[in-house]
C-alpha cells in the first residue's frame, strides 16, 4: 500500500518509519497540510494519512477519490475535521486512532491545572531574574475542591482519577455515565448545574454540533466566580471571545488551553519571528492567568508509538479484509 502523509514533522517520520518495519508499506511524508493546493501530492497513492488540522471537506474528499485514494487514515482520535457524510458518499473509508494514550492527555491536563494554580510558569521566569518574591503566586489547595469533568470518556475519566487522588470532589456531565467515574464517587448532572458548582471545569468531550461553543457567554456567567477552566479537547468547544470577557471581568479565575478555535493557522509551527494577526489569540497570550500550549497534550513517546502502530495496523486491516475495527462512518454514527 502507498500512503501519502500530510502535515508531517520530523517526529512523525521517525515514529512511523520505525513502526513501518513490521508492515513494509510505501510511506511518503509531505510537510504541508492537505489543502486544495497540495491535493495533487496525493495522486497515485492508495491512502492519505492526516492530522487534526487537515480539513477534509466535501470538495477535497471528492478530489481525493478522483486521485485514486480509497482510505483516509486519521492519526488522531478526533474526527471533527472530516465530512463523514461526504466521505461515505465518495466511497472513502475513514479510520482513526480512538485510543493511544489517554494518560498523555490526562497528565497534561493536570499539568496545566497545577501550573496555573501555583503560577509555576511565572515563578520559573521570576527566579531566573533573581526575583524570589512570592506576591502574585498565591495558589489554593486542590484538596477538597470540586472538579467538574465535561465528557467522561477515556481522557475525562483518567483526569478524574488523578484529581480524585488529590482529594477533590468530582462532578461529571456526559450522556453516558462511566462506571469507573461512578466508582470514584463522581456525581453526574447537566452541564449548567456542574458549572454552578465546580471550582475547576475541565473539557473532555469531542467537537460535535452539540458541543460547539458549549462554553459560551451565557455559560461563563453560570460558572463559579474565579473558576479555573481547562480545555484539552477541541478549540471550538469554547467560545474564546466569551472566555476573554470572563477573564476581564474576573468571573473566570484562570484558563489553561491546549487547543484553540483558530489553531490551524498557528499551532505546530515556529512563528516566533512573525506578527500574530489573530487578535483573539494575541489577547489571550497577554493574561498572566492564562496558559496556552500548542496542542501538545497527546505528545508523549508512548502515545506517538501507539499512534503509529494503530494507524499502520488500521491500514493493514483494510488491505487484508477491506474493513477495520477503527473505521468511523456517517451511517455508523447514526446507528
Ligand atoms: P472518548 O470518546 O473516550 O470520550 C468522549 C466523551 O465525551 C464520551 O464519554 C462522550 O459520551 C462524551 N460526550 C459527547 N458529547 C458530549 C456532550 N455534548 N456533553 C458531554 N459529554 C459528551 O474521547 P477521549 O479519548 O476522552 O477524547 C476526548 C476528546 O479529546 C477527543 O474527541 C479529541 O477531540 C480530544 N483530544 C485532544 C487531544 C490533545 O492532544 N489535546 C488528544 C486526544 C484527544
Coordinates of C-alpha atoms and ligand atoms in Angstrom, one line a residue:
X1 CA 0.0 0.0 0.0
X2 CA 1.2 3.5 -0.8
X3 CA 0.4 6.1 1.8
X4 CA 0.8 9.9 1.5
X5 CA 1.3 11.6 4.8
X6 CA 0.3 15.3 5.2
X7 CA 1.2 17.8 7.9
X8 CA 4.3 15.9 8.9
X9 CA 7.1 16.9 11.2
X10 CA 10.4 15.1 11.8
X11 CA 8.9 13.3 14.9
X12 CA 6.0 11.8 12.7
X13 CA 8.6 10.5 10.2
X14 CA 10.7 9.0 13.0
X15 CA 7.8 7.1 14.7
X16 CA 6.1 6.0 11.5
X17 CA 9.2 4.8 9.8
X18 CA 10.1 2.7 12.9
X19 CA 6.5 1.2 13.1
X20 CA 6.5 0.5 9.3
X21 CA 9.3 -2.0 9.7
X22 CA 6.6 -4.6 10.5
X23 CA 4.4 -3.6 7.6
X24 CA 6.6 -2.6 4.7
X25 CA 4.2 0.0 3.3
X26 CA 5.5 2.7 1.0
X27 CA 5.2 5.8 3.1
X28 CA 5.8 9.3 1.7
X29 CA 5.9 12.2 4.1
X30 CA 4.8 15.6 3.0
X31 CA 5.2 18.7 5.2
X32 CA 2.3 20.8 4.0
X33 CA -1.3 20.5 5.2
X34 CA -3.8 18.8 2.9
X35 CA -5.4 21.6 1.1
X36 CA -6.9 22.1 -2.4
X37 CA -3.4 23.5 -3.4
X38 CA -1.4 20.5 -2.0
X39 CA -4.0 17.9 -3.0
X40 CA -2.1 16.9 -6.2
X41 CA 0.6 15.3 -4.0
X42 CA -1.9 12.6 -3.2
X43 CA -2.1 11.4 -6.8
X44 CA -1.1 7.8 -7.2
X45 CA -1.4 6.8 -3.6
X46 CA -3.9 4.4 -2.0
X47 CA -4.4 6.2 1.2
X48 CA -3.7 9.6 2.8
X49 CA -2.7 9.9 6.5
X50 CA -3.8 13.3 8.0
X51 CA -3.7 15.0 11.4
X52 CA -6.0 17.3 13.4
X53 CA -5.8 20.5 11.3
X54 CA -6.2 19.0 7.9
X55 CA -9.7 19.9 6.8
X56 CA -11.3 17.2 4.7
X57 CA -14.4 18.8 3.4
X58 CA -16.7 17.5 0.6
X59 CA -14.6 19.1 -2.2
X60 CA -11.3 17.7 -1.0
X61 CA -12.8 14.3 -0.5
X62 CA -14.2 14.2 -4.0
X63 CA -10.8 15.2 -5.4
X64 CA -9.1 12.5 -3.3
X65 CA -11.4 9.9 -4.7
X66 CA -10.7 11.1 -8.2
X67 CA -7.0 10.9 -7.4
X68 CA -7.4 7.2 -6.6
X69 CA -7.4 7.4 -2.8
X70 CA -9.5 4.8 -1.1
X71 CA -8.7 5.3 2.6
X72 CA -8.3 8.3 4.9
X73 CA -6.2 7.4 7.9
X74 CA -6.5 9.9 10.7
X75 CA -3.5 9.7 13.1
X76 CA -5.6 11.2 15.9
X77 CA -8.7 10.4 17.9
X78 CA -11.0 13.3 17.0
X79 CA -12.7 13.2 13.5
X80 CA -14.4 16.6 13.6
X81 CA -12.2 17.7 10.7
X82 CA -13.7 15.2 8.2
X83 CA -17.1 15.5 6.5
X84 CA -18.0 11.9 7.1
X85 CA -21.2 12.1 5.1
X86 CA -19.3 13.3 2.0
X87 CA -16.6 10.6 2.7
X88 CA -19.3 7.9 2.7
X89 CA -20.9 9.3 -0.5
X90 CA -17.4 9.3 -2.2
X91 CA -16.9 5.6 -1.0
X92 CA -13.9 6.6 1.0
X93 CA -13.1 4.7 4.2
X94 CA -12.1 6.7 7.2
X95 CA -10.1 5.1 10.0
X96 CA -8.8 6.7 13.2
X97 CA -6.8 6.0 16.4
X98 CA -9.6 6.0 19.0
X99 CA -7.2 5.5 21.9
X100 CA -3.4 5.8 22.1
X101 CA -2.5 7.2 25.4
X102 CA -5.3 8.8 27.3
X103 CA -2.7 9.1 30.1
X104 CA -0.8 11.6 28.0
X105 CA -3.8 13.9 27.7
X106 CA -5.0 13.5 31.3
X107 CA -1.5 14.1 32.6
X108 CA -1.1 17.2 30.5
X109 CA -4.5 18.4 31.6
X110 CA -3.4 18.1 35.3
X111 CA -0.1 19.7 34.4
X112 CA -2.0 22.8 33.2
X113 CA -4.1 22.8 36.4
X114 CA -1.1 22.6 38.7
X115 CA 1.0 25.2 36.8
X116 CA -1.9 27.7 36.6
X117 CA -2.8 27.3 40.3
X118 CA 0.7 27.6 41.7
X119 CA 1.8 30.1 38.9
X120 CA 4.8 27.9 38.1
X121 CA 5.1 29.5 34.7
X122 CA 5.5 32.8 36.3
X123 CA 7.8 31.6 39.1
X124 CA 10.1 30.0 36.6
X125 CA 10.7 33.3 34.9
X126 CA 10.9 35.3 38.1
X127 CA 13.7 33.3 39.8
X128 CA 15.7 33.4 36.6
X129 CA 15.9 37.1 37.2
X130 CA 16.7 36.6 40.9
X131 CA 13.2 37.7 41.8
X132 CA 12.3 35.5 44.8
X133 CA 9.2 37.4 45.9
X134 CA 6.0 35.5 46.4
X135 CA 3.5 38.2 45.7
X136 CA 1.1 37.2 43.0
X137 CA 2.0 33.5 43.3
X138 CA -0.7 32.6 45.9
X139 CA -2.5 29.4 45.0
X140 CA -5.1 27.1 46.6
X141 CA -5.1 23.5 47.8
X142 CA -6.7 21.2 45.3
X143 CA -7.6 19.0 48.2
X144 CA -11.3 19.5 48.9
X145 CA -12.1 21.4 45.7
X146 CA -14.7 20.4 43.3
X147 CA -13.6 19.4 39.8
X148 CA -16.3 19.2 37.0
X149 CA -15.5 17.0 34.1
X150 CA -17.5 17.5 30.9
X151 CA -17.1 14.3 28.8
X152 CA -16.2 11.4 31.0
X153 CA -14.7 9.0 28.3
X154 CA -11.1 7.9 28.3
X155 CA -9.3 11.2 29.0
X156 CA -12.0 12.7 31.2
X157 CA -12.1 9.6 33.4
X158 CA -8.4 9.5 33.8
X159 CA -8.2 13.2 34.7
X160 CA -11.0 12.5 37.2
X161 CA -8.9 9.6 38.7
X162 CA -5.8 11.8 39.1
X163 CA -7.9 14.6 40.7
X164 CA -9.5 12.1 43.0
X165 CA -6.0 11.2 44.1
X166 CA -5.6 14.9 45.1
X167 CA -8.7 14.6 47.3
X168 CA -11.1 16.5 45.0
X169 CA -14.8 16.0 44.8
X170 CA -15.9 15.0 41.3
X171 CA -18.8 16.2 39.2
X172 CA -19.5 14.9 35.7
X173 CA -21.6 15.7 32.7
X174 CA -22.0 13.1 29.9
X175 CA -24.9 11.3 28.3
X176 CA -23.2 8.1 29.3
X177 CA -22.2 7.5 32.9
X178 CA -18.8 5.9 33.2
X179 CA -18.7 3.2 35.8
X180 CA -15.0 4.0 36.6
X181 CA -16.1 7.6 37.4
X182 CA -19.1 6.4 39.5
X183 CA -16.7 4.3 41.5
X184 CA -14.6 7.4 42.3
X185 CA -17.8 9.0 43.7
X186 CA -18.4 11.2 40.7
X187 CA -21.9 12.8 40.7
X188 CA -23.4 13.2 37.2
X189 CA -25.5 16.2 36.4
X190 CA -26.5 18.6 33.5
X191 CA -23.7 20.9 32.3
X192 CA -25.3 24.0 33.8
X193 CA -25.6 22.5 37.2
X194 CA -22.0 21.3 37.0
X195 CA -20.8 24.8 36.0
X196 CA -22.6 26.4 39.0
X197 CA -20.8 24.0 41.5
X198 CA -17.3 23.3 40.1
X199 CA -14.1 25.2 41.2
X200 CA -12.3 23.7 38.2
X201 CA -14.0 22.8 34.9
X202 CA -12.2 20.5 32.5
X203 CA -13.4 19.7 29.0
X204 CA -13.0 16.2 27.5
X205 CA -15.9 15.9 25.0
X206 CA -15.4 15.7 21.3
X207 CA -16.3 18.6 19.0
X208 CA -19.7 17.9 17.6
X209 CA -22.6 20.3 16.5
X210 CA -23.9 19.8 20.1
X211 CA -20.6 20.7 21.8
X212 CA -19.6 23.6 19.5
X213 CA -19.3 26.7 21.8
X214 CA -20.6 24.6 24.7
X215 CA -18.8 27.2 26.9
X216 CA -20.4 30.4 25.7
X217 CA -21.2 33.8 27.1
X218 CA -24.2 32.6 29.0
X219 CA -22.4 29.7 30.5
X220 CA -19.4 31.8 31.5
X221 CA -21.9 33.7 33.7
X222 CA -23.2 30.5 35.2
X223 CA -19.7 29.4 36.4
X224 CA -18.5 29.9 39.9
X225 CA -16.7 33.2 40.2
X226 CA -12.9 32.6 40.0
X227 CA -13.3 29.2 38.3
X228 CA -10.4 27.6 36.6
X229 CA -11.3 26.4 33.0
X230 CA -9.2 23.8 31.2
X231 CA -9.7 22.8 27.6
X232 CA -7.6 19.9 26.2
X233 CA -10.4 18.7 23.9
X234 CA -11.0 20.8 20.8
X235 CA -10.8 24.6 20.5
X236 CA -14.3 25.2 19.2
X237 CA -15.9 23.7 22.3
X238 CA -15.1 27.1 23.8
X239 CA -16.2 30.5 22.6
X240 CA -12.8 32.2 23.1
X241 CA -14.2 35.7 23.0
X242 CA -16.7 34.9 25.8
X243 CA -13.8 33.5 27.8
X244 CA -11.8 36.6 27.3
X245 CA -14.7 38.7 28.6
X246 CA -15.0 36.3 31.6
X247 CA -11.3 36.8 32.3
X248 CA -11.5 40.6 32.0
X249 CA -14.4 40.7 34.5
X250 CA -12.8 38.3 36.9
X251 CA -15.6 35.8 36.5
X252 CA -13.0 33.3 35.2
X253 CA -10.0 33.0 37.5
X254 CA -7.7 31.2 35.1
X255 CA -7.7 29.4 31.8
X256 CA -5.5 26.6 30.6
X257 CA -5.9 25.5 27.0
X258 CA -4.1 23.1 24.7
X259 CA -6.4 23.8 21.8
X260 CA -7.7 27.0 20.2
X261 CA -10.6 27.6 17.9
X262 CA -8.4 29.0 15.1
X263 CA -5.3 26.9 15.9
X264 CA -4.9 25.6 12.4
X265 CA -3.1 28.8 11.2
X266 CA -0.7 28.8 14.2
X267 CA -0.2 25.6 16.1
X268 CA 2.7 23.1 15.3
X269 CA 4.7 25.9 13.7
X270 CA 7.5 28.2 15.0
X271 CA 6.1 31.6 14.3
X272 CA 8.3 33.5 16.8
X273 CA 9.5 35.8 14.1
X274 CA 6.1 36.6 12.8
X275 CA 3.4 39.0 13.9
X276 CA 0.3 37.3 15.2
X277 CA -2.6 38.6 13.1
X278 CA -5.3 36.9 15.2
X279 CA -6.2 39.5 17.8
X280 CA -8.1 37.0 20.0
X281 CA -5.1 34.7 20.3
X282 CA -2.8 37.7 20.8
X283 CA -5.1 39.0 23.6
X284 CA -5.3 35.6 25.3
X285 CA -1.5 35.4 25.4
X286 CA -1.4 38.7 27.4
X287 CA -3.2 37.4 30.5
X288 CA -0.9 36.3 33.4
X289 CA -3.6 33.8 34.4
X290 CA -3.8 32.1 31.0
X291 CA -1.6 29.3 29.9
X292 CA -1.7 28.2 26.3
X293 CA 0.1 25.1 25.0
X294 CA 0.1 24.3 21.3
X295 CA -1.9 21.1 21.1
X296 CA 0.8 19.0 22.8
X297 CA -1.4 17.0 25.3
X298 CA -1.0 13.9 23.2
X299 CA 2.7 14.3 22.7
X300 CA 4.5 11.6 24.6
X301 CA 6.7 8.8 23.3
X302 CA 4.2 6.2 24.3
X303 CA 1.4 8.0 22.5
X304 CA 3.4 8.6 19.3
X305 CA 4.4 4.9 19.2
X306 CA 0.8 3.8 19.7
X307 CA -0.5 6.3 17.1
X308 CA 2.0 5.0 14.5
X309 CA 1.3 1.3 15.3
X310 CA -2.5 1.7 15.3
X311 CA -2.6 3.8 12.1
X312 CA -0.5 1.3 10.2
X313 CA -2.4 -1.7 11.7
X314 CA -5.7 0.0 10.6
X315 CA -4.3 0.2 7.0
X316 CA -3.1 -3.4 7.2
X317 CA -6.6 -4.5 8.3
X318 CA -8.2 -2.6 5.4
X319 CA -5.7 -4.1 2.9
X320 CA -6.4 -7.6 4.1
X321 CA -10.1 -7.6 4.9
X322 CA -11.5 -4.4 3.4
X323 CA -12.8 -3.5 6.8
X324 CA -11.3 -2.0 10.1
X325 CA -12.5 -2.0 13.7
X326 CA -11.3 1.6 14.0
X327 CA -13.4 2.8 11.0
X328 CA -15.6 5.7 11.6
X329 CA -18.5 6.4 9.3
X330 CA -21.5 8.7 8.9
X331 CA -24.0 5.8 8.9
X332 CA -22.2 4.1 11.8
X333 CA -22.6 7.2 14.0
X334 CA -26.3 7.5 13.1
X335 CA -27.0 4.0 14.4
Ligands
LIG1 P1 -13.9 9.5 24.4 O1 -14.7 9.2 23.2 O2 -13.3 8.4 25.2 O3 -14.8 10.4 25.4 C1 -15.6 11.4 25.0 C2 -16.7 11.5 25.9 O4 -17.5 12.7 25.6 C3 -17.7 10.4 25.8 O5 -18.0 9.7 27.0 C4 -19.0 11.0 25.2 O6 -20.2 10.4 25.6 C5 -18.8 12.4 25.8 N1 -19.7 13.4 25.1 C6 -20.0 13.5 23.8 N2 -20.8 14.6 23.6 C7 -21.0 15.2 24.8 C8 -21.7 16.3 25.3 N3 -22.5 17.0 24.5 N4 -21.6 16.6 26.6 C9 -20.9 15.9 27.5 N5 -20.2 14.8 27.1 C10 -20.2 14.4 25.8 O7 -12.8 10.5 23.9 P2 -11.4 10.9 24.6 O8 -10.3 9.9 24.2 O9 -11.6 11.1 26.1 O10 -11.0 12.3 23.9 C11 -11.9 13.4 24.1 C12 -11.6 14.4 23.0 O11 -10.3 15.0 23.4 C13 -11.4 13.9 21.6 O12 -12.6 13.8 20.9 C14 -10.4 14.9 21.0 O13 -11.2 15.9 20.3 C15 -9.7 15.4 22.2 N6 -8.3 15.0 22.2 C16 -7.4 16.0 22.4 C17 -6.0 15.7 22.4 C18 -5.0 16.7 22.6 O14 -3.8 16.4 22.3 N7 -5.3 17.9 23.1 C19 -5.6 14.3 22.2 C20 -6.7 13.3 22.2 C21 -8.0 13.7 22.2

